[in-house]
Short mmCIF file of C-alpha atoms in Angstrom, two decimals:
data_model
loop_
_atom_site.label_atom_id
_atom_site.label_comp_id
_atom_site.label_asym_id
_atom_site.label_seq_id
_atom_site.Cartn_x
_atom_site.Cartn_y
_atom_site.Cartn_z
CA MET A 6 -21.62 80.40 61.54
CA PRO A 7 -20.89 84.06 61.92
CA LYS A 8 -18.05 83.47 64.22
CA LYS A 9 -16.25 81.09 61.87
CA LYS A 10 -16.68 83.29 58.85
CA SER A 11 -15.25 86.11 61.17
CA SER A 12 -12.32 83.98 62.20
CA ALA A 13 -11.59 82.73 58.53
CA LEU A 14 -11.82 86.43 57.36
CA LEU A 15 -9.50 87.52 60.18
CA ASN A 16 -6.78 84.81 59.39
CA PHE A 17 -7.16 85.66 55.53
CA ILE A 18 -6.33 89.09 56.61
CA LEU A 19 -3.37 88.28 58.94
CA TRP A 20 -1.81 85.99 56.52
CA PRO A 21 0.32 88.20 54.52
CA VAL A 22 1.46 90.07 58.10
CA ARG A 23 2.66 86.57 59.29
CA ILE A 24 4.72 86.31 55.92
CA PHE A 25 5.95 89.54 56.10
CA PHE A 26 7.26 89.24 59.88
CA PHE A 27 8.59 85.59 58.57
CA LEU A 28 10.58 86.99 55.84
CA LEU A 29 11.87 90.05 58.23
CA ARG A 30 12.90 87.25 60.61
CA LEU A 31 14.67 85.27 57.83
CA ALA A 32 16.28 88.78 56.58
CA PHE A 33 17.55 89.53 59.96
CA LEU A 34 18.84 85.97 60.36
CA VAL A 35 20.26 86.32 56.77
CA VAL A 36 22.20 89.64 57.55
CA ILE A 37 23.30 88.01 61.00
CA ILE A 38 24.96 85.28 59.08
CA LEU A 39 26.34 87.56 56.41
CA VAL A 40 27.80 89.88 59.20
CA ILE A 41 29.45 86.93 60.83
CA TRP A 42 30.55 85.34 57.81
CA PHE A 43 32.05 89.09 56.56
CA LEU A 44 33.84 89.41 60.05
CA LEU A 45 35.38 86.24 60.10
CA GLN A 46 36.78 87.17 56.45
CA MET A 47 38.11 90.01 58.17
CA PHE A 48 39.92 87.92 60.85
CA GLY A 49 41.12 85.44 58.49
CA VAL A 50 38.94 82.38 59.49
CA PHE A 51 37.35 82.58 56.45
CA THR A 52 39.24 83.78 53.31
CA VAL A 53 38.55 85.24 49.59
CA LYS A 54 39.92 83.82 46.77
CA VAL A 55 41.11 86.65 44.60
CA PRO A 56 42.23 86.12 41.07
CA VAL A 57 45.98 87.61 40.46
CA SER A 58 47.65 87.49 37.10
CA GLY A 59 51.54 88.73 36.04
CA ALA A 60 54.66 88.08 37.07
CA SER A 61 55.28 91.14 39.42
CA MET A 62 55.09 89.16 42.69
CA LEU A 63 57.32 86.21 41.77
CA PRO A 64 58.48 83.99 43.48
CA THR A 65 55.65 84.60 46.16
CA LEU A 66 52.60 84.30 44.24
CA PRO A 67 52.10 82.38 40.49
CA GLU A 68 51.78 84.27 37.52
CA LYS A 69 48.20 83.14 36.99
CA GLY A 70 45.78 81.71 40.00
CA ARG A 71 43.66 82.56 42.65
CA ILE A 72 45.16 83.25 46.00
CA ALA A 73 43.24 83.42 49.39
CA PHE A 74 43.12 86.69 51.18
CA GLN A 75 41.58 88.49 54.16
CA ARG A 76 39.33 91.27 53.44
CA TYR A 77 40.12 94.44 54.50
CA LEU A 78 37.54 97.45 54.99
CA TYR A 79 38.88 100.78 55.75
CA HIS A 80 35.57 102.34 56.59
CA PRO A 81 36.05 104.48 59.88
CA MET A 82 32.98 103.03 61.40
CA VAL A 83 34.42 99.31 60.93
CA GLN A 84 37.78 100.62 62.10
CA ARG A 85 36.47 101.85 65.22
CA ILE A 86 34.66 98.57 65.97
CA LEU A 87 37.13 96.22 64.50
CA PRO A 88 40.24 97.85 63.84
CA GLN A 89 42.73 96.29 61.15
CA SER A 90 46.11 97.70 60.77
CA LEU A 91 48.49 97.13 57.44
CA GLU A 92 51.94 96.43 58.46
CA ARG A 93 55.36 96.22 56.58
CA GLY A 94 55.54 92.93 54.74
CA ASP A 95 51.70 92.47 54.24
CA ILE A 96 50.89 91.30 50.85
CA VAL A 97 47.64 93.78 49.74
CA VAL A 98 45.26 94.09 46.62
CA PHE A 99 44.35 97.42 45.75
CA GLU A 100 42.52 99.30 43.11
CA ASN A 101 41.69 102.64 41.88
CA GLU A 102 41.58 104.43 38.68
CA GLU A 103 45.30 103.91 37.82
CA THR A 104 45.30 100.30 38.29
CA GLN A 105 41.83 99.62 36.23
CA ALA A 106 43.36 101.50 33.26
CA GLU A 107 46.63 99.38 33.53
CA LEU A 108 44.75 96.12 34.06
CA LEU A 109 42.43 96.90 31.10
CA ALA A 110 45.17 98.02 28.82
CA GLN A 111 46.94 94.61 29.87
CA GLU A 112 43.94 92.80 29.29
CA LYS A 113 44.56 90.94 32.80
CA ASP A 114 41.94 89.11 34.81
CA ALA A 115 42.62 90.47 38.22
CA THR A 116 40.71 92.19 40.92
CA GLY A 117 43.63 94.87 41.18
CA PHE A 118 47.43 95.45 41.82
CA VAL A 119 48.87 92.92 44.19
CA LYS A 120 51.87 94.31 45.74
CA ARG A 121 53.65 94.08 49.15
CA VAL A 122 53.67 96.92 51.91
CA VAL A 123 57.21 98.14 52.55
CA GLY A 124 56.12 101.31 54.44
CA VAL A 125 53.59 102.74 56.39
CA SER A 126 52.57 106.05 57.75
CA GLY A 127 55.64 107.79 59.27
CA ASP A 128 58.15 105.48 57.85
CA ARG A 129 61.01 107.10 55.84
CA VAL A 130 61.53 104.62 52.87
CA GLU A 131 64.73 104.93 50.62
CA ILE A 132 66.19 102.80 47.47
CA ARG A 133 69.61 102.76 47.19
CA ASP A 134 72.38 100.67 45.73
CA GLY A 135 69.52 98.03 44.84
CA PHE A 136 68.35 97.67 48.58
CA VAL A 137 65.39 99.05 50.45
CA PHE A 138 66.22 101.25 53.71
CA VAL A 139 63.14 101.95 55.97
CA ASN A 140 63.92 104.46 58.81
CA GLY A 141 67.57 104.23 58.10
CA ASN A 142 68.16 100.40 57.95
CA VAL A 143 68.53 97.90 54.95
CA VAL A 144 65.67 95.74 55.19
CA SER A 145 66.34 91.79 54.47
CA GLU A 146 64.00 90.45 51.76
CA PRO A 147 63.87 86.84 51.25
CA TYR A 148 60.78 87.16 49.31
CA THR A 149 62.33 89.17 46.59
CA TYR A 150 62.97 87.34 43.38
CA LYS A 151 66.47 88.43 43.15
CA ALA A 152 68.96 89.86 45.53
CA ARG A 153 69.83 93.58 45.24
CA SER A 154 67.22 94.24 42.55
CA THR A 155 65.36 97.41 43.79
CA PHE A 156 65.76 100.61 41.48
CA GLY A 157 64.04 103.75 41.62
CA GLY A 158 61.27 105.12 38.82
CA ASN A 159 59.86 108.15 38.03
CA GLU A 160 57.79 108.90 41.28
CA VAL A 161 60.52 107.44 43.52
CA GLN A 162 64.24 107.77 42.41
CA ASP A 163 67.10 106.26 43.87
CA CYS A 164 68.46 107.76 47.03
CA GLN A 165 65.23 109.58 47.20
CA GLU A 166 64.04 109.39 50.78
CA VAL A 167 60.10 109.10 50.88
CA ARG A 168 58.20 109.91 54.15
CA VAL A 169 55.02 108.00 54.02
CA PRO A 170 52.00 110.32 55.33
CA LYS A 171 48.98 109.41 57.22
CA ASP A 172 46.58 106.78 55.40
CA LYS A 173 49.12 105.93 52.72
CA ILE A 174 51.29 102.95 51.89
CA PHE A 175 54.61 102.61 50.07
CA VAL A 176 54.22 99.32 48.04
CA LEU A 177 56.64 97.16 45.96
CA GLY A 178 56.39 94.08 43.93
CA ASP A 179 58.49 90.96 45.06
CA ASN A 180 59.81 90.92 41.50
CA ARG A 181 61.38 94.25 41.82
CA LYS A 182 62.85 94.51 37.97
CA ILE A 183 59.51 94.59 36.40
CA SER A 184 56.87 95.33 38.91
CA MET A 185 54.89 98.60 38.50
CA ASP A 186 54.62 99.91 41.86
CA SER A 187 54.83 102.88 44.21
CA ARG A 188 57.96 103.73 42.28
CA GLN A 189 55.86 104.54 39.12
CA ILE A 190 52.53 105.39 40.74
CA GLY A 191 53.29 106.65 43.85
CA LEU A 192 52.10 105.95 47.40
CA VAL A 193 48.81 104.08 47.30
CA SER A 194 45.79 105.29 49.55
CA ILE A 195 44.81 102.73 52.27
CA GLU A 196 41.23 103.21 51.40
CA ASP A 197 42.09 101.75 48.21
CA VAL A 198 43.11 98.46 49.73
CA GLN A 199 40.59 95.53 49.57
CA PHE A 200 42.36 92.42 50.66
CA TYR A 201 45.58 91.38 52.68
CA ILE A 202 47.56 88.50 53.81
CA PRO A 203 49.31 89.67 57.13
CA TYR A 204 53.25 88.99 56.87
CA GLN A 205 53.10 86.69 59.90
CA LYS A 206 50.95 84.13 57.94
CA GLN A 207 53.11 84.24 54.96
CA PRO A 208 56.06 81.92 56.11
CA ASP A 209 54.26 79.22 56.58
CA ILE A 210 52.11 79.39 53.09
CA PHE A 211 54.84 80.76 50.75
CA GLY A 212 58.23 80.33 52.65
CA GLN A 213 59.27 77.27 50.55
CA GLN A 214 59.30 79.71 47.36
CA TRP A 215 61.32 82.56 49.26
CA ARG A 216 65.23 82.87 48.78
CA ASP A 217 67.94 82.56 51.46
CA ALA A 218 68.75 86.35 51.81
CA SER A 219 71.69 85.99 54.35
CA ALA A 220 74.31 86.75 52.21
CA ASP A 221 72.40 89.54 50.00
CA PHE A 222 74.41 92.49 51.65
CA ASN A 223 77.79 91.00 50.33
CA ALA A 224 77.51 92.02 46.97
CA GLU A 225 77.04 95.75 48.17
CA HIS A 226 78.73 98.23 45.87
CA THR A 227 80.04 95.58 43.38
CA SER A 228 78.86 94.18 40.00
CA LEU A 229 76.95 90.93 39.83
CA PHE A 230 77.17 90.68 36.00
CA ASN A 231 78.59 87.69 34.08
CA THR A 232 79.97 89.08 30.76
CA SER A 233 80.37 85.54 28.99
CA GLN A 234 77.04 84.20 29.77
CA PHE A 235 75.58 87.45 28.47
CA VAL A 236 77.39 87.56 25.41
CA ASP A 237 76.48 83.48 24.92
CA LEU A 238 72.80 84.62 25.46
CA LEU A 239 72.90 86.91 22.82
CA ASN A 240 74.88 85.01 20.32
CA LYS A 241 72.22 82.48 20.79
CA ALA A 242 69.76 84.59 19.83
CA ARG A 243 71.63 85.79 16.71
CA LYS A 244 71.84 82.37 15.69
CA LYS A 245 68.16 81.81 15.61
CA ARG A 246 67.93 84.77 13.34
CA ASN A 247 70.71 83.21 11.26
CA LEU A 248 73.28 86.00 12.13
CA SER A 249 76.65 85.19 12.71
CA THR A 250 77.83 85.29 16.40
CA LEU A 251 80.14 88.31 17.90
CA LYS A 252 83.81 87.75 18.90
CA TYR A 253 84.44 89.10 22.16
CA GLU A 254 86.85 91.93 21.84
CA PRO A 255 88.95 93.10 24.99
CA LEU A 256 89.85 96.48 23.29
CA LEU A 257 85.90 97.23 23.20
CA GLU A 258 85.43 96.30 26.81
CA GLN A 259 87.99 99.01 27.64
CA SER A 260 86.45 101.51 25.55
CA ALA A 261 83.06 100.64 27.16
CA LYS A 262 84.48 101.23 30.36
CA LEU A 263 85.55 104.68 29.55
CA ARG A 264 82.35 105.65 28.30
CA ALA A 265 80.59 103.85 31.16
CA ARG A 266 82.73 106.06 33.97
CA THR A 267 82.00 109.17 31.71
CA MET A 268 78.20 108.61 31.60
CA LEU A 269 77.93 108.46 35.55
CA GLU A 270 80.50 111.16 35.88
CA TYR A 271 78.31 113.59 33.80
CA ASP A 272 74.83 112.02 34.12
CA GLU A 273 74.93 111.64 30.57
CA PHE A 274 73.92 108.64 28.62
CA ASP A 275 73.37 110.52 24.91
CA SER A 276 75.98 108.70 22.61
CA GLU A 277 76.38 112.07 21.24
CA ALA A 278 78.03 112.99 24.41
CA PRO A 279 76.76 116.87 24.36
CA LYS A 280 78.14 117.45 27.85
CA SER A 281 81.15 115.43 28.18
CA GLY A 282 82.36 115.64 24.46
CA TYR A 283 83.76 112.19 25.10
CA ASN A 284 81.94 109.66 22.68
CA MET A 285 82.42 106.16 21.68
CA GLU A 286 84.79 107.09 18.76
CA ASP A 287 87.09 108.80 21.13
CA ALA A 288 86.92 105.88 23.50
CA MET A 289 87.89 103.54 20.92
CA ALA A 290 90.71 105.91 19.76
CA ASP A 291 92.21 105.98 23.35
CA VAL A 292 92.31 101.97 23.28
CA GLY A 293 93.73 101.67 19.93
CA TYR A 294 90.45 100.24 18.27
CA SER A 295 88.97 101.39 14.86
CA ASN A 296 86.20 99.98 12.84
CA THR A 297 83.92 101.20 10.04
CA VAL A 298 80.47 100.59 12.11
CA PHE A 299 80.10 100.97 15.52
CA GLY A 300 77.29 101.59 18.47
CA GLU A 301 76.81 101.56 22.20
CA PHE A 302 73.69 100.46 24.42
CA PRO A 303 73.87 101.86 27.91
CA LEU A 304 71.60 100.43 30.77
CA THR A 305 71.80 101.34 34.35
CA GLY A 306 71.04 99.06 37.31
CA TYR A 307 72.43 96.08 38.68
CA TYR A 308 71.50 92.80 36.40
CA ASP A 309 72.52 89.28 36.08
CA ALA A 310 73.19 88.17 32.46
CA GLN A 311 69.67 86.71 32.07
CA GLU A 312 68.31 89.85 33.33
CA LEU A 313 70.25 92.29 31.33
CA PHE A 314 69.31 90.10 28.19
CA ASP A 315 65.46 90.35 29.10
CA ALA A 316 66.01 94.08 29.74
CA PHE A 317 67.61 95.07 26.60
CA MET A 318 65.17 93.12 24.72
CA GLU A 319 62.37 95.54 26.24
CA GLN A 320 64.15 98.70 25.50
CA PRO A 321 63.26 100.65 22.08
CA GLY A 322 65.53 100.15 19.49
CA ALA A 323 67.57 97.43 21.26
CA LYS A 324 66.79 94.53 18.95
CA GLU A 325 67.77 96.58 15.92
CA PHE A 326 71.13 97.22 17.72
CA LEU A 327 71.71 93.90 19.06
CA PHE A 328 70.84 91.99 15.57
CA ASN A 329 72.49 94.41 13.36
CA GLU A 330 74.17 92.10 10.73
CA HIS A 331 77.22 94.02 10.31
CA TYR A 332 78.36 93.66 13.78
CA GLU A 333 81.34 91.38 14.19
CA ASP A 334 82.80 92.22 17.75
CA ILE A 335 81.47 92.89 20.98
CA GLY A 336 82.63 94.43 24.58
CA VAL A 337 80.48 94.75 27.51
CA SER A 338 81.72 96.82 30.79
CA THR A 339 79.95 97.22 33.97
CA PHE A 340 80.76 100.21 36.12
CA VAL A 341 79.95 100.71 39.61
CA GLY A 342 80.17 104.51 40.59
CA ASP A 343 78.10 107.35 42.15
CA LEU A 344 75.37 109.07 40.03
CA ASN A 345 74.58 112.44 41.88
CA GLY A 346 75.71 110.90 44.93
CA CYS A 347 73.94 108.14 44.79
CA PRO A 348 75.44 104.44 44.11
CA ALA A 349 74.58 103.06 40.55
CA GLN A 350 75.99 100.91 38.15
CA VAL A 351 75.82 101.43 34.33
CA VAL A 352 76.46 98.45 31.94
CA VAL A 353 77.54 99.53 28.72
CA GLN A 354 77.78 97.52 25.33
CA HIS A 355 80.21 98.46 22.71
CA LEU A 356 79.77 96.82 19.17
CA ALA A 357 81.28 97.17 15.74
CA GLY A 358 82.01 95.58 12.71
CA TYR A 359 83.23 95.91 9.15
CA VAL A 360 81.37 96.94 6.13
CA PRO A 361 83.12 97.36 2.57
CA PRO A 362 83.05 100.81 1.21
CA ASN A 363 81.87 99.62 -2.30
CA TYR A 364 83.32 102.40 -4.09
CA GLY A 365 81.76 103.22 -7.70
CA LYS A 366 83.79 102.60 -10.92
CA ALA A 367 83.38 106.23 -12.06
CA GLU A 368 85.09 107.48 -8.61
CA ILE A 369 87.96 105.19 -8.99
CA ALA A 370 88.29 106.12 -12.64
CA ALA A 371 88.34 110.09 -11.95
CA TRP A 372 91.03 109.64 -9.27
CA LYS A 373 93.21 107.42 -11.94
CA ASP A 374 92.53 110.39 -14.46
CA GLY A 375 93.55 112.72 -12.26
CA LEU A 376 96.82 110.92 -11.48
CA VAL A 377 97.54 110.51 -15.49
CA ARG A 378 97.15 114.19 -15.83
CA LEU A 379 99.48 115.12 -12.78
CA ARG A 380 102.16 112.82 -14.14
CA GLY A 381 101.70 114.33 -17.64
CA ILE A 382 102.30 117.97 -16.53
CA GLN A 383 105.03 117.03 -13.72
CA ALA A 384 108.16 116.71 -16.13
CA GLY A 385 107.38 120.15 -17.79
CA TRP A 386 107.04 122.21 -14.41
CA GLN A 387 110.31 120.27 -13.25
CA LYS A 388 112.15 121.36 -16.53
CA LEU A 389 111.47 124.87 -15.42
CA SER A 390 114.55 124.59 -12.77
CA GLU A 391 116.91 124.01 -15.69
CA TYR A 392 116.31 127.68 -16.88
CA ASP A 393 118.71 129.38 -14.40
CA GLU A 394 117.77 132.90 -15.11
CA PHE A 395 114.08 132.05 -14.99
CA TYR A 396 114.39 129.84 -12.00
CA SER A 397 116.58 132.12 -10.17
CA GLU A 398 113.71 134.84 -10.51
CA HIS A 399 110.76 132.80 -9.77
CA LYS A 400 112.40 129.94 -7.55
CA THR A 401 109.82 130.44 -4.94
CA ASP A 402 106.68 129.65 -7.12
CA VAL A 403 108.65 127.08 -9.19
CA ASP A 404 109.76 124.96 -6.27
CA ARG A 405 106.22 125.16 -4.60
CA ILE A 406 104.46 124.02 -7.52
CA ASN A 407 106.66 121.08 -8.10
CA GLU A 408 106.24 120.37 -4.50
CA ILE A 409 102.45 120.41 -4.70
CA ILE A 410 102.52 118.25 -8.01
CA ALA A 411 104.51 115.78 -6.25
CA ILE A 412 102.56 115.74 -2.95
CA ARG A 413 99.50 115.16 -5.04
CA ILE A 414 100.71 112.34 -7.01
CA GLN A 415 101.79 110.50 -3.93
CA ARG A 416 98.47 110.76 -2.30
CA PHE A 417 96.62 109.93 -5.51
CA GLU A 418 98.82 106.42 -5.89
CA ILE A 419 98.01 105.48 -2.29
CA ILE A 420 94.38 106.61 -2.45
CA ILE A 421 94.01 104.56 -5.80
CA VAL A 422 95.54 101.56 -4.23
CA ARG A 423 93.13 101.64 -1.66
CA LEU A 424 90.03 102.27 -3.72
CA ASP A 425 91.16 99.38 -5.87
CA ALA A 426 91.52 97.26 -2.97
CA ASN A 427 87.77 98.20 -1.87
CA GLU A 428 89.59 99.47 1.68
CA TRP A 429 88.30 102.38 3.47
CA MET A 430 90.21 105.21 3.67
CA THR A 431 92.56 106.03 6.88
CA ASN A 432 91.45 109.17 8.74
CA GLU A 433 94.65 110.63 7.26
CA GLU A 434 93.77 109.76 3.87
CA LYS A 435 90.48 111.21 4.27
CA ALA A 436 92.07 114.71 5.23
CA TRP A 437 94.12 114.31 1.94
CA VAL A 438 91.14 114.25 0.08
CA GLU A 439 89.58 117.22 1.73
CA GLN A 440 93.14 119.26 1.22
CA ASP A 441 93.16 118.20 -2.59
CA ALA A 442 91.11 120.91 -3.60
CA SER A 443 92.80 123.76 -1.90
CA LEU A 444 96.09 122.40 -3.15
CA GLY A 445 94.54 122.04 -6.75
CA GLU A 446 93.57 125.76 -6.57
CA GLU A 447 97.21 126.64 -5.35
CA GLN A 448 98.76 125.06 -8.14
CA ASN A 449 96.58 126.51 -10.80
CA SER A 450 97.23 129.91 -9.09
CA ILE A 451 100.86 129.50 -9.23
CA ALA A 452 100.61 127.89 -12.93
CA THR A 453 98.63 131.14 -13.89
CA ARG A 454 101.25 133.31 -12.60
CA LEU A 455 104.20 131.69 -14.16
CA ASN A 456 102.81 131.49 -17.45
CA THR A 457 102.38 134.98 -17.70
CA LYS A 458 106.03 135.38 -16.83
CA ASN A 459 107.00 133.53 -20.04
#
């Protein structure tokens, strides 16, 4: 009996130990399985479904969905054992404080930013004329949403060569004209990368969505813009807002071209033209066009009609400009030239229309009263020339006061006709209005001098 009790007691004591070692073996097995599973993810045998959101990677990735990625781990120890390298063309998911803040602001359900690697450590990347150059060679990019659609931003400007340092990558979205990427947020640290899809696997997965890029370089240094398509889009949008459609005016196209050339020459996109001193009104005058209300809206970059329309809709103040009820005519010009030695295109819209002046009754009555007074005194001053002795002594003053009265009467008659017709005065007539005060003062001064001689 004592032995049985002793054995039972020993088993009772050892039972927790057995459980502990069982759990330890189980945990070890789980760790081994997780490590194997993790390694298989890294090698692409198993993938990770990553949520993506937004249109910046069109046409390659959908605007919303879950995409299979390989896991990427930049830890130095892991890289020594199982080195992974990011190559040009790889699609990466990266996350840092800036991407987190942006995704939070846009309320997007995404793990991080999804972009394409276009430059790796040691590469020289340059954006020029809508294309990407790496180490001096233009890159064929069938995966981009549109041909010749890459333009600089705040961090990386056009024709600014960037050398990618160690442990950094240069990334761009495939839908270049809307993507926030290295052009706005700068180069990305490799340690921020969490997932990737190697480029060599992409043609089989995404190739059907890609473009034929063989003719992309045929459009180099030329405009891709179709004016009539753009005007049609704009007029459809105006109709929806119950606004009149715009008539295309070739003279406004010419004035827009003059302004576009000036903008690129002076790097000046301000409608006031402080550098060049050549504004829209000057350009319209040079082509022989005038109207009462007018305005211009420039945008740099290479766009097709739909892209330009969409881009304008996003610009501050553009909707108020394009949907102004007073505009009747439109002219659009695309001008390709150099901006600070860098190929660039500027698209300039010139819109104009007529708004009647709607003169007040009191203003019209004042001009008519003035004309009556001038006519009333004209005969008396003309009669002075009949008094030979007085006229010969004061000929200069008499002739001058009669000249002034005749000039003023003639101008008043023309201006009153314009006011009665509710038409805007010409520039010459506006100048008459400004001059009339000084003519009236001169007339009164001469009259006072002649009256003292009587």
